[in-house]
Amino acid sequence: MTRILDPSIIIVSIQTFQTHIFINGDDVKMKVIAYDIGTTGLKTCMFDISKKESVYLIDGEVEPYELHVLENGGVEQDPLEWWDAMGKSTKRLLKRTGVSKEEIKGISFCSQMQTLVMVDKEGTPLRRAMSCMDTRADKQFAKYMKRGLQIEGLNLYKVYRLIRITGAVTASTKDPIWKYHWIRDNEPEIYHNTYKWLDAKEYLTCRATGKMRVSRDVASATFLYDVKKGCWSKELCNLFGIDMDHLPELCNSTDEVGGLLPIAANDLGLEPGIPVFSGGSDVSLCQIGAGCLNVGDVNFYSGTSGWVCTTVDKLHLDIGNVIGALVGVDPDSYCYIAELETAGKCMEWVKDRIDLPEMDYDGLIEYMKDVPAGSNGIVYSPWMHGNRCPFEDPYARGVFFGLGIATRGSDLVKSVVEGVCMHMRWMLEVTEKAFKTTSTVRFTGGSAISPYICQVLADVLGREVETIENPRHVGTIGAAALMAVSFGLISDIKEIKDIIKVKASYKPNAANTAIYDRIFPVFKNLYFDNKKSFASLNALYEGLYNQNESFEVEETLI
């Protein structure tokens, strides 16, 4: 990419695509679109990016798609539905805003990661994608990681080599290595016809450009990326039986993958040839969009899933609490990430189950707003699809503890909000065993729209909580900000922090925090006191679907 700048005009030339953008003084404005590929839907957001304002959200669209939850632990999505959602939402967005397709100068992506898309040489998916929530590969995980001399239940030698090469350890059946092996073991014809293994946004950039490339932050979550050499690790591929020919070419999040193909442009309603940038994972781009670029900055994210991510300056792994540092989009820092499988999804679940399916978000807040801290003695665990941190257990489940005759529906709803916040506090607690964090934290994702939930989080944490403009779109904000770097409007990724403004802050209520301090140990014990029961019950449940495997599962888990 070449850039020429004088006081009146900037000329950006990217491969065969060229655009002339007129400016006033030192300011440059251009319109871009960023896509956020989530677990239940795709967000399409249009931004103005410039030197002065940098990232301004014009408007957005959301297009849902199906999440297929199977009885054997499988969770799948159809990649063709992702692409279809991109086309529908882009065309609606252009029509509603009145922006012509010629005004859009580039597109990029923020995406769920650790999703497995097996494609042929033409980039066509050979099966539905295996989601990051998929738990089917327990046997494959056990075969490679649960045998031999162990540390924290994992093979000592493999843990050592993983730490030395990647700085992290695969400790979950949900990691993409094991889904790859599950396909090899259970769907050999699919495996035989595979040309590349892609993640979600990598499939979409391939569909858009015809090129198969993966950003380094997404590559690091495969646990096959050598963080010191900046390449795929041949040693780890040999150690774990991965065909290196199946791995796509590496790139940076700010890199252009290619120009938008004519057929793809027609599908999306955009101009052929505009640059398609790689973008990054939801974790790394939400960190950027939240403005958490300094060491010690913490972002609490609560969407369908949730996490606590801290910007750190070194690789670190806490095997016992299943938390580690991954490569981010900023080459000078890492994302120390603690994950919760179901966060906002728990709110959706409880709303439907207590017969409030038609109640909107504001109505749900109004419904529970008078419930006191502690939900009148109800404590909820948000492990609706297992858990990753600070314990890895695909068999952990949600619990309402303390139900009584007087318990109301509003108590249950409030306890769900508190339970998610309690788990966030737990993940922050284990984070701070390794790193010092800022006293004030950021809160983003769909749940951060609600001042009420923001205050509950502040009370549970006992810390000041800040929110930004448009917290629901934090990932696309990060993707758009990176495009500003790609186009040369911002000289360095770290400058993004200066243009992400705080919208509101919430100070903890000391009386409520005191109540949550007393509940917190009870919340944690919901797992420790019921760990064996979770395993036993799920072994029985699985046995109902596969009698031949029931005893093997029971022996392994109990």
Coordinates of N, CA and C in Angstrom, one line a residue, residues 114-119 175-178 180-181 194-199 202 212 214 221-224 232 237 242-243 245-248:
Q114 N -11.9 -19.8 16.9 CA -11.9 -21.2 17.3 C -13.1 -22.0 16.7
T115 N -13.5 -21.5 15.5 CA -14.6 -22.1 14.7 C -13.9 -22.9 13.6
L116 N -14.3 -24.0 13.3 CA -13.6 -24.9 12.3 C -14.4 -24.9 11.0
V117 N -13.9 -24.4 9.9 CA -14.5 -24.5 8.6 C -13.6 -25.2 7.7
M118 N -14.0 -26.4 7.2 CA -13.2 -27.2 6.3 C -13.7 -26.9 4.9
V119 N -12.7 -26.5 4.0 CA -13.1 -26.1 2.7 C -12.3 -26.9 1.7
D175 N -11.3 -26.6 21.7 CA -10.2 -26.0 20.9 C -10.2 -26.7 19.5
P176 N -9.9 -25.9 18.4 CA -10.0 -26.3 17.1 C -9.2 -27.5 16.7
I177 N -8.0 -27.7 17.3 CA -7.2 -28.9 17.0 C -8.0 -30.2 17.1
W178 N -8.8 -30.3 18.2 CA -9.5 -31.5 18.5 C -10.8 -31.7 17.6
Y180 N -10.8 -30.7 14.5 CA -10.1 -31.1 13.3 C -9.9 -32.7 13.4
H181 N -9.4 -33.2 14.5 CA -9.2 -34.6 14.6 C -10.6 -35.3 14.7
T194 N -10.5 -32.1 2.2 CA -10.1 -30.8 2.8 C -8.9 -30.2 2.1
Y195 N -9.0 -29.0 1.7 CA -7.8 -28.2 1.2 C -7.2 -27.3 2.3
K196 N -8.1 -26.6 3.0 CA -7.7 -25.7 4.1 C -8.6 -25.8 5.2
W197 N -8.1 -25.5 6.4 CA -8.9 -25.4 7.6 C -8.9 -23.9 7.9
L198 N -10.1 -23.3 7.9 CA -10.3 -21.9 8.1 C -11.1 -21.6 9.3
D199 N -11.0 -20.4 9.8 CA -11.9 -19.9 10.9 C -13.1 -19.1 10.2
E202 N -12.1 -16.0 8.2 CA -11.2 -16.4 7.1 C -12.0 -17.0 6.0
M212 N -7.0 -17.4 0.8 CA -7.1 -18.0 2.1 C -6.0 -17.6 3.0
V214 N -5.1 -16.1 7.2 CA -5.6 -16.0 8.6 C -4.7 -15.0 9.3
A221 N -4.9 -18.8 18.4 CA -5.9 -19.5 19.2 C -6.0 -21.0 18.7
T222 N -5.3 -21.3 17.6 CA -5.2 -22.8 17.2 C -4.2 -23.5 18.0
F223 N -3.3 -22.8 18.8 CA -2.2 -23.4 19.5 C -1.2 -24.1 18.6
L224 N -1.1 -23.6 17.4 CA -0.1 -24.2 16.5 C 0.8 -23.0 16.0
W232 N 3.7 -20.7 11.5 CA 3.2 -22.0 12.0 C 4.3 -22.9 12.5
C237 N 2.7 -29.2 14.8 CA 1.9 -29.9 13.8 C 2.3 -31.4 13.8
I242 N -1.1 -32.8 12.8 CA -1.8 -31.8 11.9 C -1.1 -31.7 10.6
D243 N -1.8 -31.8 9.5 CA -1.3 -31.7 8.1 C -1.0 -30.2 7.9
D245 N -0.3 -28.6 5.4 CA -0.8 -28.1 4.1 C -2.3 -27.6 4.3
H246 N -2.9 -28.0 5.4 CA -4.3 -27.6 5.7 C -4.3 -26.2 6.3
L247 N -3.2 -25.6 6.7 CA -3.1 -24.3 7.4 C -3.0 -23.2 6.3
P248 N -3.8 -22.1 6.4 CA -3.7 -21.0 5.5 C -2.5 -20.1 5.7

